[in-house]
Backbone as a printed PyTorch tensor [residue, N CA C, xyz], in Angstrom:
tensor([[[-111.9570,  -69.0680, -108.8810],
         [-112.6600,  -70.2610, -108.6040],
         [-112.0250,  -70.9950, -107.4020]],

        [[-110.7040,  -71.0260, -107.4880],
         [-110.0040,  -71.7960, -106.3020],
         [-110.1890,  -71.0340, -104.9410]],

        [[-110.0470,  -69.5960, -104.9890],
         [-110.2850,  -68.8410, -103.7930],
         [-111.7260,  -68.9520, -103.2050]],

        [[-112.5940,  -68.9910, -104.1420],
         [-114.0130,  -69.2180, -103.6480],
         [-114.1670,  -70.6940, -102.9660]],

        [[-113.4970,  -71.6790, -103.5620],
         [-113.5520,  -73.0180, -103.0250],
         [-112.8760,  -73.0250, -101.7200]],

        [[-111.7330,  -72.4450, -101.5790],
         [-111.0290,  -72.4120, -100.1820],
         [-111.8010,  -71.6720,  -99.1410]],

        [[-112.4520,  -70.5740,  -99.5700],
         [-113.1520,  -69.8020,  -98.5530],
         [-114.5950,  -70.3850,  -98.4170]],

        [[-114.9610,  -71.3160,  -99.2040],
         [-116.3940,  -71.7930,  -99.1920],
         [-117.3740,  -70.6940,  -99.1630]],

        [[-117.0530,  -69.6300,  -99.9890],
         [-118.0970,  -68.5190, -100.0140],
         [-117.7930,  -67.6760, -101.3260]],

        [[-118.7840,  -67.0250, -101.7470],
         [-118.5590,  -66.0250, -102.8530],
         [-118.8970,  -64.6770, -102.4380]],

        [[-118.7590,  -64.4380, -101.0560],
         [-118.9520,  -63.1050, -100.5510],
         [-117.9120,  -62.0860, -101.1790]],

        [[-118.5020,  -61.0190, -101.6180],
         [-117.7920,  -59.9910, -102.2640],
         [-117.5030,  -60.1830, -103.7590]],

        [[-118.0340,  -61.2330, -104.2870],
         [-117.8240,  -61.6730, -105.6760],
         [-118.9680,  -61.1300, -106.4650]],

        [[-118.6360,  -60.3240, -107.5680],
         [-119.6580,  -59.7910, -108.3980],
         [-119.9760,  -60.8400, -109.5710]],

        [[-121.1920,  -61.3060, -109.6130],
         [-121.5760,  -62.3290, -110.6280],
         [-122.0570,  -61.7140, -111.9340]],

        [[-122.3190,  -60.4320, -111.9720],
         [-122.8660,  -59.6910, -113.0200],
         [-121.9490,  -59.8900, -114.3760]],

        [[-120.5530,  -59.6180, -114.1720],
         [-119.7930,  -59.7300, -115.3930],
         [-119.6500,  -61.2060, -115.8210]],

        [[-119.7360,  -62.1400, -114.9060],
         [-119.7720,  -63.5830, -115.2310],
         [-120.9940,  -63.9110, -116.1390]],

        [[-122.1510,  -63.3750, -115.6960],
         [-123.4410,  -63.6860, -116.4970],
         [-123.3750,  -62.9860, -117.9040]],

        [[-122.7160,  -61.7760, -117.9920],
         [-122.6020,  -61.1570, -119.2970],
         [-121.5930,  -61.9740, -120.1610]],

        [[-120.4590,  -62.3970, -119.5350],
         [-119.5140,  -63.1820, -120.3880],
         [-120.2080,  -64.4570, -120.8310]],

        [[-121.0020,  -65.1620, -119.9620],
         [-121.5580,  -66.4030, -120.3150],
         [-122.4810,  -66.1960, -121.4730]],

        [[-123.3600,  -65.1210, -121.3260],
         [-124.2940,  -64.8290, -122.4350],
         [-123.6650,  -64.4770, -123.7100]],

        [[-122.5080,  -63.8210, -123.5970],
         [-121.6650,  -63.5580, -124.9080],
         [-121.1880,  -64.8590, -125.4160]],

        [[-120.6980,  -65.7570, -124.6600],
         [-120.1500,  -66.9690, -125.1390],
         [-121.2330,  -67.8030, -125.8530]],

        [[-122.3400,  -67.8810, -125.2270],
         [-123.5010,  -68.5820, -125.8260],
         [-124.0070,  -68.0450, -127.1170]],

        [[-124.0570,  -66.6210, -127.0930],
         [-124.4470,  -65.9400, -128.2890],
         [-123.3880,  -66.1610, -129.5080]],

        [[-122.0960,  -66.2370, -129.0100],
         [-121.0680,  -66.5860, -130.0590],
         [-121.3550,  -67.9240, -130.6350]],

        [[-121.5600,  -68.9610, -129.9000],
         [-121.8140,  -70.1850, -130.4970],
         [-123.0860,  -70.2150, -131.2560]],

        [[-124.0900,  -69.4220, -130.8530],
         [-125.3320,  -69.3710, -131.6120],
         [-125.0410,  -68.7830, -132.9920]],

        [[-124.2570,  -67.6960, -132.9870],
         [-123.9200,  -67.0250, -134.2910],
         [-123.1800,  -68.0050, -135.2160]],

        [[-122.2820,  -68.7600, -134.6840],
         [-121.5610,  -69.7040, -135.4920],
         [-122.3660,  -70.8590, -136.1190]],

        [[-123.3940,  -71.1800, -135.2020],
         [-124.2530,  -72.2920, -135.7380],
         [-125.1920,  -71.6740, -136.8710]],

        [[-125.7040,  -70.4860, -136.5640],
         [-126.5200,  -69.9790, -137.6560],
         [-125.7330,  -69.6760, -139.0140]],

        [[-124.5320,  -69.1760, -138.8310],
         [-123.7570,  -69.0170, -140.0010],
         [-123.4480,  -70.2630, -140.7380]],

        [[-123.1190,  -71.3430, -139.9570],
         [-122.8830,  -72.6340, -140.5120],
         [-124.0670,  -73.2110, -141.2790]],

        [[-125.2200,  -73.0360, -140.7000],
         [-126.4090,  -73.5010, -141.3220],
         [-126.7080,  -72.6520, -142.5700]],

        [[-126.5070,  -71.2750, -142.4760],
         [-126.7570,  -70.5830, -143.6210],
         [-125.7040,  -70.8290, -144.7990]],

        [[-124.5000,  -71.0770, -144.5350],
         [-123.4400,  -71.2360, -145.4730],
         [-123.3920,  -72.7280, -145.8560]],

        [[-124.1100,  -73.6050, -145.2510],
         [-124.1030,  -75.0330, -145.4300],
         [-122.6110,  -75.4860, -145.4120]],

        [[-121.9110,  -75.0990, -144.3420],
         [-120.5670,  -75.4590, -144.1250],
         [-120.1700,  -75.1880, -142.6550]],

        [[-119.5480,  -76.1550, -142.0130],
         [-119.1910,  -76.1030, -140.6540],
         [-117.7400,  -75.5710, -140.4430]],

        [[-117.3370,  -74.8090, -141.4190],
         [-115.9360,  -74.2170, -141.3700],
         [-115.7690,  -73.2180, -140.2280]],

        [[-116.8600,  -72.6440, -139.8130],
         [-116.7680,  -71.7300, -138.6980],
         [-116.2300,  -72.4060, -137.4340]],

        [[-116.4900,  -73.6270, -137.1990],
         [-116.0810,  -74.3130, -136.0070],
         [-114.6150,  -74.7910, -136.0990]],

        [[-114.2320,  -75.3150, -137.2270],
         [-112.8150,  -75.8250, -137.2550],
         [-111.9970,  -74.9170, -138.0520]],

        [[-112.4030,  -73.8370, -138.5840],
         [-111.5350,  -72.9120, -139.3900],
         [-110.8690,  -71.8670, -138.3930]],

        [[-111.4560,  -71.6310, -137.3310],
         [-110.8470,  -70.6370, -136.3250],
         [-110.8640,  -71.3380, -134.9820]],

        [[-109.9460,  -72.2030, -134.7950],
         [-109.8940,  -73.0610, -133.5650],
         [-109.6570,  -72.3240, -132.3180]],

        [[-108.8520,  -71.1750, -132.4740],
         [-108.5040,  -70.3760, -131.3800],
         [-109.7580,  -69.7140, -130.7880]],

        [[-110.5950,  -69.2720, -131.6390],
         [-111.9210,  -68.5550, -131.1910],
         [-112.7590,  -69.6560, -130.4990]],

        [[-112.8510,  -70.7920, -131.0060],
         [-113.6870,  -71.8510, -130.4460],
         [-113.1300,  -72.3200, -129.1120]],

        [[-111.8390,  -72.4550, -129.0190],
         [-111.2570,  -72.9600, -127.8250],
         [-111.2930,  -71.9320, -126.6470]],

        [[-111.0170,  -70.6400, -126.9990],
         [-111.1540,  -69.5180, -126.0800],
         [-112.5950,  -69.4520, -125.5120]],

        [[-113.5510,  -69.4930, -126.3270],
         [-114.8970,  -69.3640, -126.0160],
         [-115.2750,  -70.6320, -125.1250]],

        [[-114.7980,  -71.8860, -125.4570],
         [-115.0630,  -72.8880, -124.6350],
         [-114.5780,  -72.7970, -123.1460]],

        [[-113.3410,  -72.3440, -123.0960],
         [-112.6850,  -72.1940, -121.7930],
         [-113.4520,  -71.1590, -120.9430]],

        [[-113.8210,  -70.0390, -121.6510],
         [-114.5790,  -68.9460, -121.0690],
         [-115.9130,  -69.4230, -120.5030]],

        [[-116.6220,  -70.1490, -121.2050],
         [-117.9700,  -70.5930, -120.9160],
         [-117.8220,  -71.7300, -119.7450]],

        [[-116.7550,  -72.4500, -119.7800],
         [-116.5090,  -73.5060, -118.8300],
         [-116.2870,  -72.8130, -117.4660]],

        [[-115.4480,  -71.8800, -117.4340],
         [-115.2990,  -71.2380, -116.2080],
         [-116.4500,  -70.3500, -115.7510]],

        [[-117.1870,  -69.7820, -116.5720],
         [-118.3820,  -69.0390, -116.2490],
         [-119.3810,  -70.0550, -115.5780]],

        [[-119.5790,  -71.2120, -116.0740],
         [-120.4100,  -72.2950, -115.5360],
         [-119.9220,  -72.6210, -114.0920]],

        [[-118.5990,  -72.7330, -113.9210],
         [-118.1440,  -73.0170, -112.4710],
         [-118.4610,  -71.8930, -111.5250]],

        [[-118.2770,  -70.6630, -111.9740],
         [-118.5920,  -69.5470, -111.1500],
         [-120.0960,  -69.4270, -110.8180]],

        [[-120.9560,  -69.6940, -111.8290],
         [-122.3480,  -69.5340, -111.6500],
         [-122.7670,  -70.7090, -110.6400]],

        [[-122.2580,  -71.8670, -110.8710],
         [-122.5570,  -72.9710, -109.8700],
         [-122.1490,  -72.6580, -108.4470]],

        [[-120.9890,  -72.0640, -108.2500],
         [-120.4280,  -71.6960, -107.0020],
         [-121.3160,  -70.6390, -106.3730]],

        [[-121.7610,  -69.5980, -107.1540],
         [-122.4050,  -68.4340, -106.5960],
         [-123.9230,  -68.8600, -106.2560]],

        [[-124.6000,  -69.5600, -107.1330],
         [-125.9460,  -69.8780, -106.9870],
         [-126.3050,  -71.1470, -106.4010]],

        [[-125.4890,  -72.1710, -106.3490],
         [-125.7740,  -73.5030, -105.8370],
         [-124.9850,  -73.8180, -104.6820]],

        [[-123.6620,  -73.9160, -104.7000],
         [-122.8220,  -74.4180, -103.6690],
         [-122.7180,  -73.4880, -102.5180]],

        [[-122.5000,  -72.2230, -102.7240],
         [-122.2580,  -71.3170, -101.5630],
         [-123.2730,  -70.1760, -101.4780]],

        [[-124.5510,  -70.5110, -101.7840],
         [-125.6180,  -69.6070, -101.8440],
         [-125.8380,  -68.9420, -100.4410]],

        [[-125.9390,  -69.8230,  -99.4230],
         [-126.2990,  -69.2100,  -98.0940],
         [-125.1030,  -68.9250,  -97.3210]],

        [[-123.9320,  -68.8630,  -97.8540],
         [-122.6800,  -68.6570,  -97.0800],
         [-122.2530,  -67.2440,  -97.0210]],

        [[-123.1370,  -66.2850,  -96.8850],
         [-122.8160,  -64.8580,  -96.8700],
         [-122.4870,  -64.5130,  -95.5070]],

        [[-121.4180,  -63.6910,  -95.3280],
         [-121.0010,  -63.3270,  -94.0310],
         [-121.8210,  -62.1790,  -93.5460]],

        [[-121.9970,  -62.0650,  -92.2230],
         [-122.9790,  -61.0100,  -91.6890],
         [-122.1710,  -59.6450,  -91.7280]],

        [[-122.8820,  -58.5680,  -92.0710],
         [-122.3370,  -57.2370,  -92.1370],
         [-121.8460,  -56.8170,  -90.7750]],

        [[-120.8640,  -55.9880,  -90.7190],
         [-120.3130,  -55.4310,  -89.5980],
         [-121.2400,  -54.3330,  -89.0470]],

        [[-121.7020,  -54.4960,  -87.8110],
         [-122.5730,  -53.4950,  -87.2720],
         [-121.6670,  -52.5370,  -86.4000]],

        [[-122.0240,  -51.2590,  -86.7310],
         [-121.2470,  -50.1500,  -85.9500],
         [-122.2090,  -49.2800,  -85.1930]],

        [[-121.9070,  -49.2590,  -83.8210],
         [-122.7510,  -48.4230,  -82.9700],
         [-122.5660,  -46.9630,  -83.2690]],

        [[-123.4520,  -46.1330,  -82.6670],
         [-123.4010,  -44.6900,  -82.7960],
         [-122.1230,  -44.1510,  -82.1990]],

        [[-121.6540,  -44.7090,  -81.1220],
         [-120.5440,  -44.1190,  -80.4460],
         [-119.2290,  -44.5370,  -81.2600]],

        [[-119.2460,  -45.6220,  -82.0560],
         [-118.0660,  -45.9770,  -82.9030],
         [-118.2710,  -45.1000,  -84.1880]],

        [[-119.3200,  -44.7080,  -84.5780],
         [-119.4620,  -43.8500,  -85.7250],
         [-118.8850,  -42.3950,  -85.3480]],

        [[-119.1730,  -41.9860,  -84.1690],
         [-118.6370,  -40.6630,  -83.7710],
         [-117.1570,  -40.6850,  -83.6360]],

        [[-116.6600,  -41.7790,  -83.1850],
         [-115.0870,  -41.8810,  -83.0230],
         [-114.5070,  -41.8330,  -84.4970]],

        [[-115.0840,  -42.5720,  -85.3320],
         [-114.5960,  -42.5990,  -86.7390],
         [-114.6860,  -41.2190,  -87.3550]],

        [[-115.8200,  -40.5620,  -87.2760],
         [-116.0410,  -39.2090,  -87.7420],
         [-115.0140,  -38.2310,  -87.1880]],

        [[-114.7150,  -38.4500,  -85.8510],
         [-113.8290,  -37.5770,  -85.2200],
         [-112.4570,  -37.6210,  -85.7160]],

        [[-112.0890,  -38.8940,  -86.1560],
         [-110.6080,  -39.0390,  -86.8030],
         [-110.6190,  -38.5480,  -88.2260]],

        [[-111.7480,  -38.5370,  -88.8400],
         [-111.7200,  -38.1830,  -90.3580],
         [-111.8890,  -36.6940,  -90.5230]],

        [[-112.5560,  -35.9930,  -89.7400],
         [-112.8850,  -34.6070,  -89.8400],
         [-111.9600,  -33.7580,  -88.9570]],

        [[-111.2230,  -32.8560,  -89.6310],
         [-110.3520,  -31.9200,  -88.7660],
         [-111.0920,  -30.6660,  -88.3570]],

        [[-110.8290,  -30.1370,  -87.2470],
         [-111.5270,  -28.9220,  -86.9360],
         [-110.9440,  -27.7550,  -87.8410]],

        [[-111.7690,  -26.7750,  -88.2330],
         [-111.2410,  -25.7390,  -89.1790],
         [-110.5100,  -24.6510,  -88.4630]],

        [[-110.5260,  -24.6920,  -87.0470],
         [-109.8730,  -23.5000,  -86.3630],
         [-108.3660,  -23.7130,  -86.2410]],

        [[-107.8950,  -24.9390,  -86.5630],
         [-106.3840,  -25.1920,  -86.4370],
         [-105.7350,  -24.7430,  -87.6890]],

        [[-104.6060,  -24.0830,  -87.5470],
         [-103.8540,  -23.6010,  -88.7610],
         [-103.0520,  -24.8050,  -89.2980]],

        [[-102.7140,  -24.7240,  -90.5670],
         [-101.9050,  -25.8600,  -91.1420],
         [-100.4700,  -25.7870,  -90.6830]],

        [[ -99.7170,  -26.8990,  -90.6390],
         [ -98.3320,  -26.8490,  -90.2360],
         [ -97.4850,  -26.0490,  -91.0460]],

        [[ -96.3960,  -25.4370,  -90.4760],
         [ -95.5180,  -24.4890,  -91.3020],
         [ -94.7200,  -25.1460,  -92.2990]],

        [[ -94.4070,  -26.4830,  -92.2160],
         [ -93.4800,  -27.1940,  -93.1610],
         [ -94.1950,  -27.6180,  -94.3790]],

        [[ -95.4240,  -27.3990,  -94.5850],
         [ -96.0990,  -27.9190,  -95.7680],
         [ -95.8370,  -27.1440,  -96.9550]]])
């Protein structure tokens, strides 16, 4: 969250896992509410405080990331690097060795 804030961009940031984590946190709270209603007791919320606090922190940061990605820095994507055909040939030349050269003796 801090790095996104400092760069003022979410370029390269995958939001898919954040959305899955957020939906899991909300489903967790939904499950606890349904169990509490069914059991007529709210012990699910105060009986396992670690689970509740961890889920709260997780959902809080998920909301921050979602706001950063979809609201604050939505239009701040950097332009892709354009490579010319000549540059592609130079890159390919460095990556592909000719097959007629013999391997070095020390290998």
